[in-house]
Short mmCIF file of C-alpha atoms and ligand atoms in Angstrom, two decimals:
data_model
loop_
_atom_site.label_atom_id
_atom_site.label_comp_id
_atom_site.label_asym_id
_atom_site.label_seq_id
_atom_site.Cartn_x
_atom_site.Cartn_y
_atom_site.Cartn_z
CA UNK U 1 2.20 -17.40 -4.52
CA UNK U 2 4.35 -15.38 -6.39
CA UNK U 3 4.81 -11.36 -4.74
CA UNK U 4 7.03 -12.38 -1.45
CA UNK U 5 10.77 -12.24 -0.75
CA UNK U 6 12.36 -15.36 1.54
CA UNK U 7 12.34 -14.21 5.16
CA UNK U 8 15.86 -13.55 6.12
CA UNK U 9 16.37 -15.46 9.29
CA UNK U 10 16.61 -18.29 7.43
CA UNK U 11 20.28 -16.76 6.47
CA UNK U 12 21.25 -16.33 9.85
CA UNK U 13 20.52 -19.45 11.74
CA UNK U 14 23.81 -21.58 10.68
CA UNK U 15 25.87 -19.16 13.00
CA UNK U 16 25.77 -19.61 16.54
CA UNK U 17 23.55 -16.79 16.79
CA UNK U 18 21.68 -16.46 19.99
CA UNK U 19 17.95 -17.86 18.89
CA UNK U 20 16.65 -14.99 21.30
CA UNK U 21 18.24 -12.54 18.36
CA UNK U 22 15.70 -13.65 16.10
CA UNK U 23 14.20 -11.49 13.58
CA UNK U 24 10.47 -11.66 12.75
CA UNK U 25 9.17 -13.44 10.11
CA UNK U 26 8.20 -10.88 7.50
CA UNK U 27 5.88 -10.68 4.84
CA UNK U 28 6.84 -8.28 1.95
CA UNK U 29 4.19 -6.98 -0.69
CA UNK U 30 4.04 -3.64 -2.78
CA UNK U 31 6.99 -1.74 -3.07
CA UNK U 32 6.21 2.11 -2.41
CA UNK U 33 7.42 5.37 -3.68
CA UNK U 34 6.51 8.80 -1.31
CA UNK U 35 7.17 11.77 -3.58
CA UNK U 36 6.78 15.24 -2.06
CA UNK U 37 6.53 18.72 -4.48
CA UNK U 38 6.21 21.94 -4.26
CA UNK U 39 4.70 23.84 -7.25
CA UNK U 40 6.18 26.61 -8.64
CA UNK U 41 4.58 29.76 -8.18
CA UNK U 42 5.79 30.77 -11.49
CA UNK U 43 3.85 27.79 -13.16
CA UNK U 44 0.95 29.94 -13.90
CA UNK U 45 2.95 32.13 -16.30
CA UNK U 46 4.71 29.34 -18.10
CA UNK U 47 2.67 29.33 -21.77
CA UNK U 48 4.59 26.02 -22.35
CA UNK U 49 2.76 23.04 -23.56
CA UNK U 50 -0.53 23.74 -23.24
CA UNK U 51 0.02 26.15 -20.31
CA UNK U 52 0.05 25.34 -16.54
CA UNK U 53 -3.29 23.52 -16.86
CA UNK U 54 -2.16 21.52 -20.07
CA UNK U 55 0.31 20.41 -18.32
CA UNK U 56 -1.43 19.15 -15.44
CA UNK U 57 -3.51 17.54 -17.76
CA UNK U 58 -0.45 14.95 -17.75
CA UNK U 59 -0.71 14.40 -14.61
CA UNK U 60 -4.18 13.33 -14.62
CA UNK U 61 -3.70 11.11 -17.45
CA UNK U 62 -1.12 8.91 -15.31
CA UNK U 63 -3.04 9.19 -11.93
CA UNK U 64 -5.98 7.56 -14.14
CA UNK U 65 -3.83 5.39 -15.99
CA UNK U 66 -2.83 3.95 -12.43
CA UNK U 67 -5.96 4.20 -10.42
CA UNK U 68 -6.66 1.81 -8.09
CA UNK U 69 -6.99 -1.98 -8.45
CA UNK U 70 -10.31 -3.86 -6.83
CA UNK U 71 -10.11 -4.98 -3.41
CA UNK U 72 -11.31 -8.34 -4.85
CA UNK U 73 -8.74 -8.74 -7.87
CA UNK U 74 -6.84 -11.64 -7.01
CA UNK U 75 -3.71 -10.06 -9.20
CA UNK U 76 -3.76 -6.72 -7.63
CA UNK U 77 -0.47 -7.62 -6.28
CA UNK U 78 0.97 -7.62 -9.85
CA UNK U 79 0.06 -3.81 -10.92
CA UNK U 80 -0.21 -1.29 -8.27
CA UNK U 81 -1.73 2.27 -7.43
CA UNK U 82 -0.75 5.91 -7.63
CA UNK U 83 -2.27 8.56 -5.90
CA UNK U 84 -2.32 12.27 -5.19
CA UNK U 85 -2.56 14.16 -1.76
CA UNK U 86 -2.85 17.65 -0.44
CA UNK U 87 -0.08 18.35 1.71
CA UNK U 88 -0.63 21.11 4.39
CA UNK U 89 1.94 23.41 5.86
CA UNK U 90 5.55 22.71 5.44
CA UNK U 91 7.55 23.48 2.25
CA UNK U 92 5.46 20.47 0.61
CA UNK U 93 1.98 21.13 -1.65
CA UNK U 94 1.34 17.29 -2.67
CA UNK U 95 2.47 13.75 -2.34
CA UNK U 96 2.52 11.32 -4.71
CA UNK U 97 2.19 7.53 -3.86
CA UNK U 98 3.41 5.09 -5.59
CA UNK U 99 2.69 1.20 -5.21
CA UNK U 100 4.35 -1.04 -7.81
CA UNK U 101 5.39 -5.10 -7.72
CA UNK U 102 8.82 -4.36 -8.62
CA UNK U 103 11.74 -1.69 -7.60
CA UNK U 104 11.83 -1.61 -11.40
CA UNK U 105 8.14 -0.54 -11.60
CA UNK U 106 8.76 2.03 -9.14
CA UNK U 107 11.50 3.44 -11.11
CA UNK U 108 9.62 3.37 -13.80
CA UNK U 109 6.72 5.08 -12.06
CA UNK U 110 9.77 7.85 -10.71
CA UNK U 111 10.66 8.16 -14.22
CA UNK U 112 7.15 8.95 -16.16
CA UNK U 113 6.17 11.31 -13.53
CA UNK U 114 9.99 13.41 -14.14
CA UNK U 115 9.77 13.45 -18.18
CA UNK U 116 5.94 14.60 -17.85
CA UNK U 117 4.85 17.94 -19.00
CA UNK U 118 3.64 18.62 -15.36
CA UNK U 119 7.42 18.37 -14.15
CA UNK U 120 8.00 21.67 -14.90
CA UNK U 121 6.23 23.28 -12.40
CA UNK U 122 6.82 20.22 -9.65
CA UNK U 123 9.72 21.16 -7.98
CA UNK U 124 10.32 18.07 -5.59
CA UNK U 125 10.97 18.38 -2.12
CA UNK U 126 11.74 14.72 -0.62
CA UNK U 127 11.05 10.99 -1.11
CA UNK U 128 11.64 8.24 0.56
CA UNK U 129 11.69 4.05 -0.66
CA UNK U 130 10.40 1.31 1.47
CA UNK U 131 8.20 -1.69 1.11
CA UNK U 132 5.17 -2.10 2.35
CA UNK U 133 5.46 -5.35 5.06
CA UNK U 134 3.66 -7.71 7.34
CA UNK U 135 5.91 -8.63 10.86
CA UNK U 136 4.96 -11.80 12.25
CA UNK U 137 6.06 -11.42 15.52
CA UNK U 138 3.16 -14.12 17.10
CA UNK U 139 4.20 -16.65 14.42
CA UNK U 140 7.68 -16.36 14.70
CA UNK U 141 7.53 -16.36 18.23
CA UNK U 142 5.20 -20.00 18.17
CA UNK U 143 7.46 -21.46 15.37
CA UNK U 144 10.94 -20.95 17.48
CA UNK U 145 8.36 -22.48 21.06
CA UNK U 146 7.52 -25.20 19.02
CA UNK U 147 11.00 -25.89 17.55
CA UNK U 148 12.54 -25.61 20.61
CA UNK U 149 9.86 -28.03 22.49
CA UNK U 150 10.79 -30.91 19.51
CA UNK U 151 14.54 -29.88 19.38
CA UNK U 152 14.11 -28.94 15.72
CA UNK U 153 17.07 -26.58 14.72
CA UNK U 154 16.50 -23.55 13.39
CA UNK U 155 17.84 -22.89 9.96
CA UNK U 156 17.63 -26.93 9.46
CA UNK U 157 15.63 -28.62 6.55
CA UNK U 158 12.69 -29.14 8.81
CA UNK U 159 12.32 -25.52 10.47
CA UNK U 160 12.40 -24.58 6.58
CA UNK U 161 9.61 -26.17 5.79
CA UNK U 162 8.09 -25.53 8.83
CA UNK U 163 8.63 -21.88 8.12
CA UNK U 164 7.29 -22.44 4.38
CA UNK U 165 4.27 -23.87 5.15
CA UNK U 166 3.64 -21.08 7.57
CA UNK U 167 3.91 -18.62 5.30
CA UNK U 168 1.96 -20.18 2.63
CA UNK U 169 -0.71 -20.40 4.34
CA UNK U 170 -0.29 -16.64 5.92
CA UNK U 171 -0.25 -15.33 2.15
CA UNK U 172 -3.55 -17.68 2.00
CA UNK U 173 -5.62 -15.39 3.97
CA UNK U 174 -7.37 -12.49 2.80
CA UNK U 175 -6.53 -9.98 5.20
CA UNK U 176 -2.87 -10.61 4.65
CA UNK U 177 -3.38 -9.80 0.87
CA UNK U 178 -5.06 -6.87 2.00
CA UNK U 179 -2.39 -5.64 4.09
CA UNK U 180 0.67 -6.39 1.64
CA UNK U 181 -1.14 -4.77 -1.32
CA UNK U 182 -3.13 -2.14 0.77
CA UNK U 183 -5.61 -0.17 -1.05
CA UNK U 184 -6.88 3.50 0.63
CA UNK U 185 -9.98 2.73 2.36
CA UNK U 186 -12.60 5.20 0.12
CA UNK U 187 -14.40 6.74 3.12
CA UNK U 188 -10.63 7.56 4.38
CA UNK U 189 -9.52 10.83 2.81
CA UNK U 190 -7.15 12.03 5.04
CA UNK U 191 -3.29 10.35 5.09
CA UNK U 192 -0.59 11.30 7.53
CA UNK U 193 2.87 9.91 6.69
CA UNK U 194 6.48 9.70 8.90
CA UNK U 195 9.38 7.88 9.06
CA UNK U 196 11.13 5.98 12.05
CA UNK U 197 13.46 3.59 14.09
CA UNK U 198 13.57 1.62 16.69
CA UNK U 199 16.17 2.62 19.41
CA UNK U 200 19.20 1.01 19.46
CA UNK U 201 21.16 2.98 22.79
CA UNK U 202 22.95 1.26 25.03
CA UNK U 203 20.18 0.70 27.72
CA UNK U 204 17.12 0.64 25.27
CA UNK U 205 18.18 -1.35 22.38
CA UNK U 206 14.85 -2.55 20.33
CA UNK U 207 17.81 -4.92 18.63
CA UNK U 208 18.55 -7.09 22.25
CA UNK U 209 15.25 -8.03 23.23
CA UNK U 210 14.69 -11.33 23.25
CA UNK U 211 12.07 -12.05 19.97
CA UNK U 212 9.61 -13.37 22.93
CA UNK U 213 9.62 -10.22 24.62
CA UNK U 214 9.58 -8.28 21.13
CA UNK U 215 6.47 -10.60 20.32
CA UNK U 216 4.72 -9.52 23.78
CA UNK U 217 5.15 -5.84 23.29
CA UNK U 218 4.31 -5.92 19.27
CA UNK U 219 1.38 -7.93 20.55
CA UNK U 220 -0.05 -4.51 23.03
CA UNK U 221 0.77 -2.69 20.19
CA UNK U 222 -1.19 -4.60 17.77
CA UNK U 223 -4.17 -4.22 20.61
CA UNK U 224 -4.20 -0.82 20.61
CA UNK U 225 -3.90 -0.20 17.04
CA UNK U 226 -6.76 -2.68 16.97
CA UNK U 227 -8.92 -0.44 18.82
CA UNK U 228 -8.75 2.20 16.00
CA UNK U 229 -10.07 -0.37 13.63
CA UNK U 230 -12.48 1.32 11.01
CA UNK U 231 -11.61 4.55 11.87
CA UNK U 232 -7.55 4.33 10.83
CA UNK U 233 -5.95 2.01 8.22
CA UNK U 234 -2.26 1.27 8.47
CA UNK U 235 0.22 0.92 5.97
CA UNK U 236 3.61 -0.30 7.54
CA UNK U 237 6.38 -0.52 5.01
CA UNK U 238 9.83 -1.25 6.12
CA UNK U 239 12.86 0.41 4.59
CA UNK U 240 16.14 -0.80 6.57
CA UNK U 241 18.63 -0.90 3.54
CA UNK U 242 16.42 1.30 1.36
CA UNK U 243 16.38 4.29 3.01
CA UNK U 244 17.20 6.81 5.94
CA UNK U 245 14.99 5.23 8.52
CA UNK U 246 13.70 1.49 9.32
CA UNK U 247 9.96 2.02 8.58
CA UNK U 248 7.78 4.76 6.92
CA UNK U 249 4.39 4.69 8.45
CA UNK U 250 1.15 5.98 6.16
CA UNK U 251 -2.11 6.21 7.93
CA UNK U 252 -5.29 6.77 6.89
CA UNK U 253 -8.48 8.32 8.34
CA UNK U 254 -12.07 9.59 8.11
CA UNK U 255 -10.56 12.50 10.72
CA UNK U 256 -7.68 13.71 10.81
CA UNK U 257 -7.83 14.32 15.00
CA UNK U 258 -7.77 10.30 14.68
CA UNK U 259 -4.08 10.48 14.20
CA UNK U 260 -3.31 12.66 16.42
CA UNK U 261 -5.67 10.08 18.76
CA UNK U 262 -4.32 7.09 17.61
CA UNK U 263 -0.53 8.60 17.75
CA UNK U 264 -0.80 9.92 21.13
CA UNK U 265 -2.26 6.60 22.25
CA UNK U 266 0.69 4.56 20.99
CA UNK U 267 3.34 7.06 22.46
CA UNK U 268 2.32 5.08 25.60
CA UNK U 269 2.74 1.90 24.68
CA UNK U 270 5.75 0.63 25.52
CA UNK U 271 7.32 0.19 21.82
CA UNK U 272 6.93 3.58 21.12
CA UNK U 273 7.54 5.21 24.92
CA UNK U 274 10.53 3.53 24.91
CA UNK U 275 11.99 2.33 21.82
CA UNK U 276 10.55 4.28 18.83
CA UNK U 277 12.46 7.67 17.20
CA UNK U 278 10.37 9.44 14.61
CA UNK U 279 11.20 11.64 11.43
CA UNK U 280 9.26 14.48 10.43
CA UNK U 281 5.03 14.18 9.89
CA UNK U 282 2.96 14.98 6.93
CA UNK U 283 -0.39 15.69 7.27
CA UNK U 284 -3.05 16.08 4.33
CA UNK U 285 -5.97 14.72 2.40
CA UNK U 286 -6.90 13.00 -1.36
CA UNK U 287 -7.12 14.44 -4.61
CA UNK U 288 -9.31 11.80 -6.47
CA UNK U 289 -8.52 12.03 -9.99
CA UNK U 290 -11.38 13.91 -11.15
CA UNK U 291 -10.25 16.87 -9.11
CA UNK U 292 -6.99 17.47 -9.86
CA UNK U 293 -7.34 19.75 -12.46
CA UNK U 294 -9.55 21.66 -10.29
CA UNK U 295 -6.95 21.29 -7.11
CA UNK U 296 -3.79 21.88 -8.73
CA UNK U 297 -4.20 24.20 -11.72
CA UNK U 298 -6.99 25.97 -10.20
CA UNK U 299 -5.71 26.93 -6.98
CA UNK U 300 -2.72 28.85 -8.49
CA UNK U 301 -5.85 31.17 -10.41
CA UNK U 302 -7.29 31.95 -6.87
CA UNK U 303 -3.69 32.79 -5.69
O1 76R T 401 -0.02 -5.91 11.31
C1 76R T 401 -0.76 -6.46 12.13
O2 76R T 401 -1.98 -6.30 12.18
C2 76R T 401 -0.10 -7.30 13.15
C3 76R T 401 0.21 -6.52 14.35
C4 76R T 401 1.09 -5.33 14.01
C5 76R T 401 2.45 -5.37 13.64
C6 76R T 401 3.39 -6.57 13.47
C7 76R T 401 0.68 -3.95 14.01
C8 76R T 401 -0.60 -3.51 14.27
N1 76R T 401 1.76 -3.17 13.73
C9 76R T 401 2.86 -3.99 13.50
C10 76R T 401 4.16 -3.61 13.19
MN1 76R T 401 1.86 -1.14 13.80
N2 76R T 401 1.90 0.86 13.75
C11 76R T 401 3.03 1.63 13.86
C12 76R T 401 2.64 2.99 14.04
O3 76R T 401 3.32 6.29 16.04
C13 76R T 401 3.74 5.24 16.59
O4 76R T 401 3.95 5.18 17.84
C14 76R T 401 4.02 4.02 15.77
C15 76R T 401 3.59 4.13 14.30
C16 76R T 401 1.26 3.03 14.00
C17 76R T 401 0.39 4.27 14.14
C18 76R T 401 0.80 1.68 13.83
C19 76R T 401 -0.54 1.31 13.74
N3 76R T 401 3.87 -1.20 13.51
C20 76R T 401 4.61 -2.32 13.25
C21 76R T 401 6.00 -1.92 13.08
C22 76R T 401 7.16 -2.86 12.76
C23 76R T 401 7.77 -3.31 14.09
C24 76R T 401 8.82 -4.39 13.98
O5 76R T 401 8.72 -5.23 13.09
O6 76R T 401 9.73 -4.39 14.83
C25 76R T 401 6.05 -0.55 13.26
C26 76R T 401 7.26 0.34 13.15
C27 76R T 401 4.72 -0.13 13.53
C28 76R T 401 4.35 1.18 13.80
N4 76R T 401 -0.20 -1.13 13.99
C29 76R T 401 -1.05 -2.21 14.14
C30 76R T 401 -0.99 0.01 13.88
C31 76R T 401 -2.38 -0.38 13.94
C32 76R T 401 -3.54 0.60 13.80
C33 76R T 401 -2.41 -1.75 14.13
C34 76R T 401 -3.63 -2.66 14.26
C35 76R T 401 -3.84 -3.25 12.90
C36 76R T 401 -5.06 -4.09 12.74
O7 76R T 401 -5.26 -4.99 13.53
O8 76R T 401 -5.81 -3.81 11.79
#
């Protein structure tokens, strides 16, 4: 299978690193793109190419040019999505998604949208890089029992394949293609989007735990994000070395009192209660294709 980076921990197990340190095994798939604008309440006055609506014209023309793959294409993984939301309240109008294979793609996708025609009336007002991933805390966690049980080394040729073979056959399964190249679910309009960390103070420090005790609490967390199945779908992307936070989190929902359901419901569970900081929220809903002439261009008439 070709879309996946090498987990790191194989990197770090030649130093005597305390096993309990252990990072998850992850999973990487789509890299994403959040881009947040603001139009220009001037835009409507702008005669310049084709006038505010020509120019959103452009913008259509990519958003169809990138529309979403099929849930059943085995080489989804290879192209990617863009889409359009509604952003309410806030200094923010719309955010753009972007899922692409490649940071190069995503660049590229950055770069079309700035040297369109409907640049000139976007005027942004954030972003943030990260890539969508798949923690496998419960894997990890029986990989390092069994090793341990066998007195296989981690980081030796054997826990290497081990961990190869694991993962393989991970990336076999449908759902996990489904969650690295995640596709919004079409009776899901809504999104809500926010960044955040884990803690790392001195007496609540997400990066001491033991990965067994990590594993237990990912696993409650996994349980009650389980019990929102069908009415929210997750997209997790991580984005330590990419950008401000460790994680960006993008939701998705019929509803959008299901987030603040499914939010307030994980602010007791233990990750979040005690270890999880959070950036600012976005809140807002789709603008399929066909509408966005009528959304964007149309709006600033009834202003
Ligand atoms: O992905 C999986 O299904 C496996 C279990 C799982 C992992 C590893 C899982 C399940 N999540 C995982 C990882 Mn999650 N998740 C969040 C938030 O607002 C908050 O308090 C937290 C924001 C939500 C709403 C959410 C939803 N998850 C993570 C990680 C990485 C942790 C790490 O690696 O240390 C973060 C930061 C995070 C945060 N999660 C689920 C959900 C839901 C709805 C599920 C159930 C998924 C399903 O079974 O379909």
């Amino acid at each position: 299978m070709v879309y996946r980076s090498l987990p790191t921990p194989l990197e770090l197990t030649d130093t005597p690193m305390n096993q309990d340190l252990f990072p998850p095994l992850v999973l990487d798939g789509w890299f994403v793109l959040h881009q947040f604008f603001r139009v220009d309440p001037l835009a409507a006055e702008d005669e310049a190419h084709g006038g505010f609506q020509g120019r959103t014209e452009s913008l259509v023309d990519f958003l169809s040019q990138w529309s979403e793959p099929s849930d059943s294409d085995p080489e989804r993984g290879s192209r990617g999505w863009s889409g359009l939301y509604r952003i309410v309240g806030g200094e923010t109008d719309y955010m753009l998604m972007h899922f692409r294979p490649s940071l190069e793609a995503l660049g590229d996708a950055e770069r079309e949208i700035r040297r369109s025609p409907a640049a000139r009336d976007l005027i942004p007002t954030g972003d943030y890089v990260s890539v969508v991933e798949l923690g496998l805390y419960a894997v990890t966690d029986a990989l390092l029992e069994q090793a341990q049980e066998e007195g296989i080394k981690p980081g030796g040729p054997e826990w290497t394949a081990r961990v190869e073979k694991v993962l393989e056959e991970e990336l076999e399964k449908r759902y996990v293609q489904s969650r690295l190249f995640p596709l919004q679910p079409a009776n899901m309009p809504y999104v809500c989007f926010y960044p955040m960390d884990k803690r790392r103070n001195p007496d609540q420090n997400w990066y001491t735990l033991p990965v067994r005790e990590r594993a237990d609490l990912m696993a409650v967390h996994g349980q009650t994000g389980r019990r929102y199945a069908g009415r929210i779908s997750q997209i997790i992307s991580g984005s330590v070395g990419l950008d401000d936070w460790e994680w960006a989190v993008t939701l998705f929902s019929h509803d959008p009192l299901t987030f603040k359901a499914l939010v307030t419901e994980m602010r007791y569970d233990e990750v979040s209660s005690v270890y999880a900081e959070f950036g600012s929220f976005w809140v807002g809903h789709r603008i399929p294709t066909e509408g966005v002439l009528g959304e964007v261009a149309g709006g600033m008439d009834r202003e």
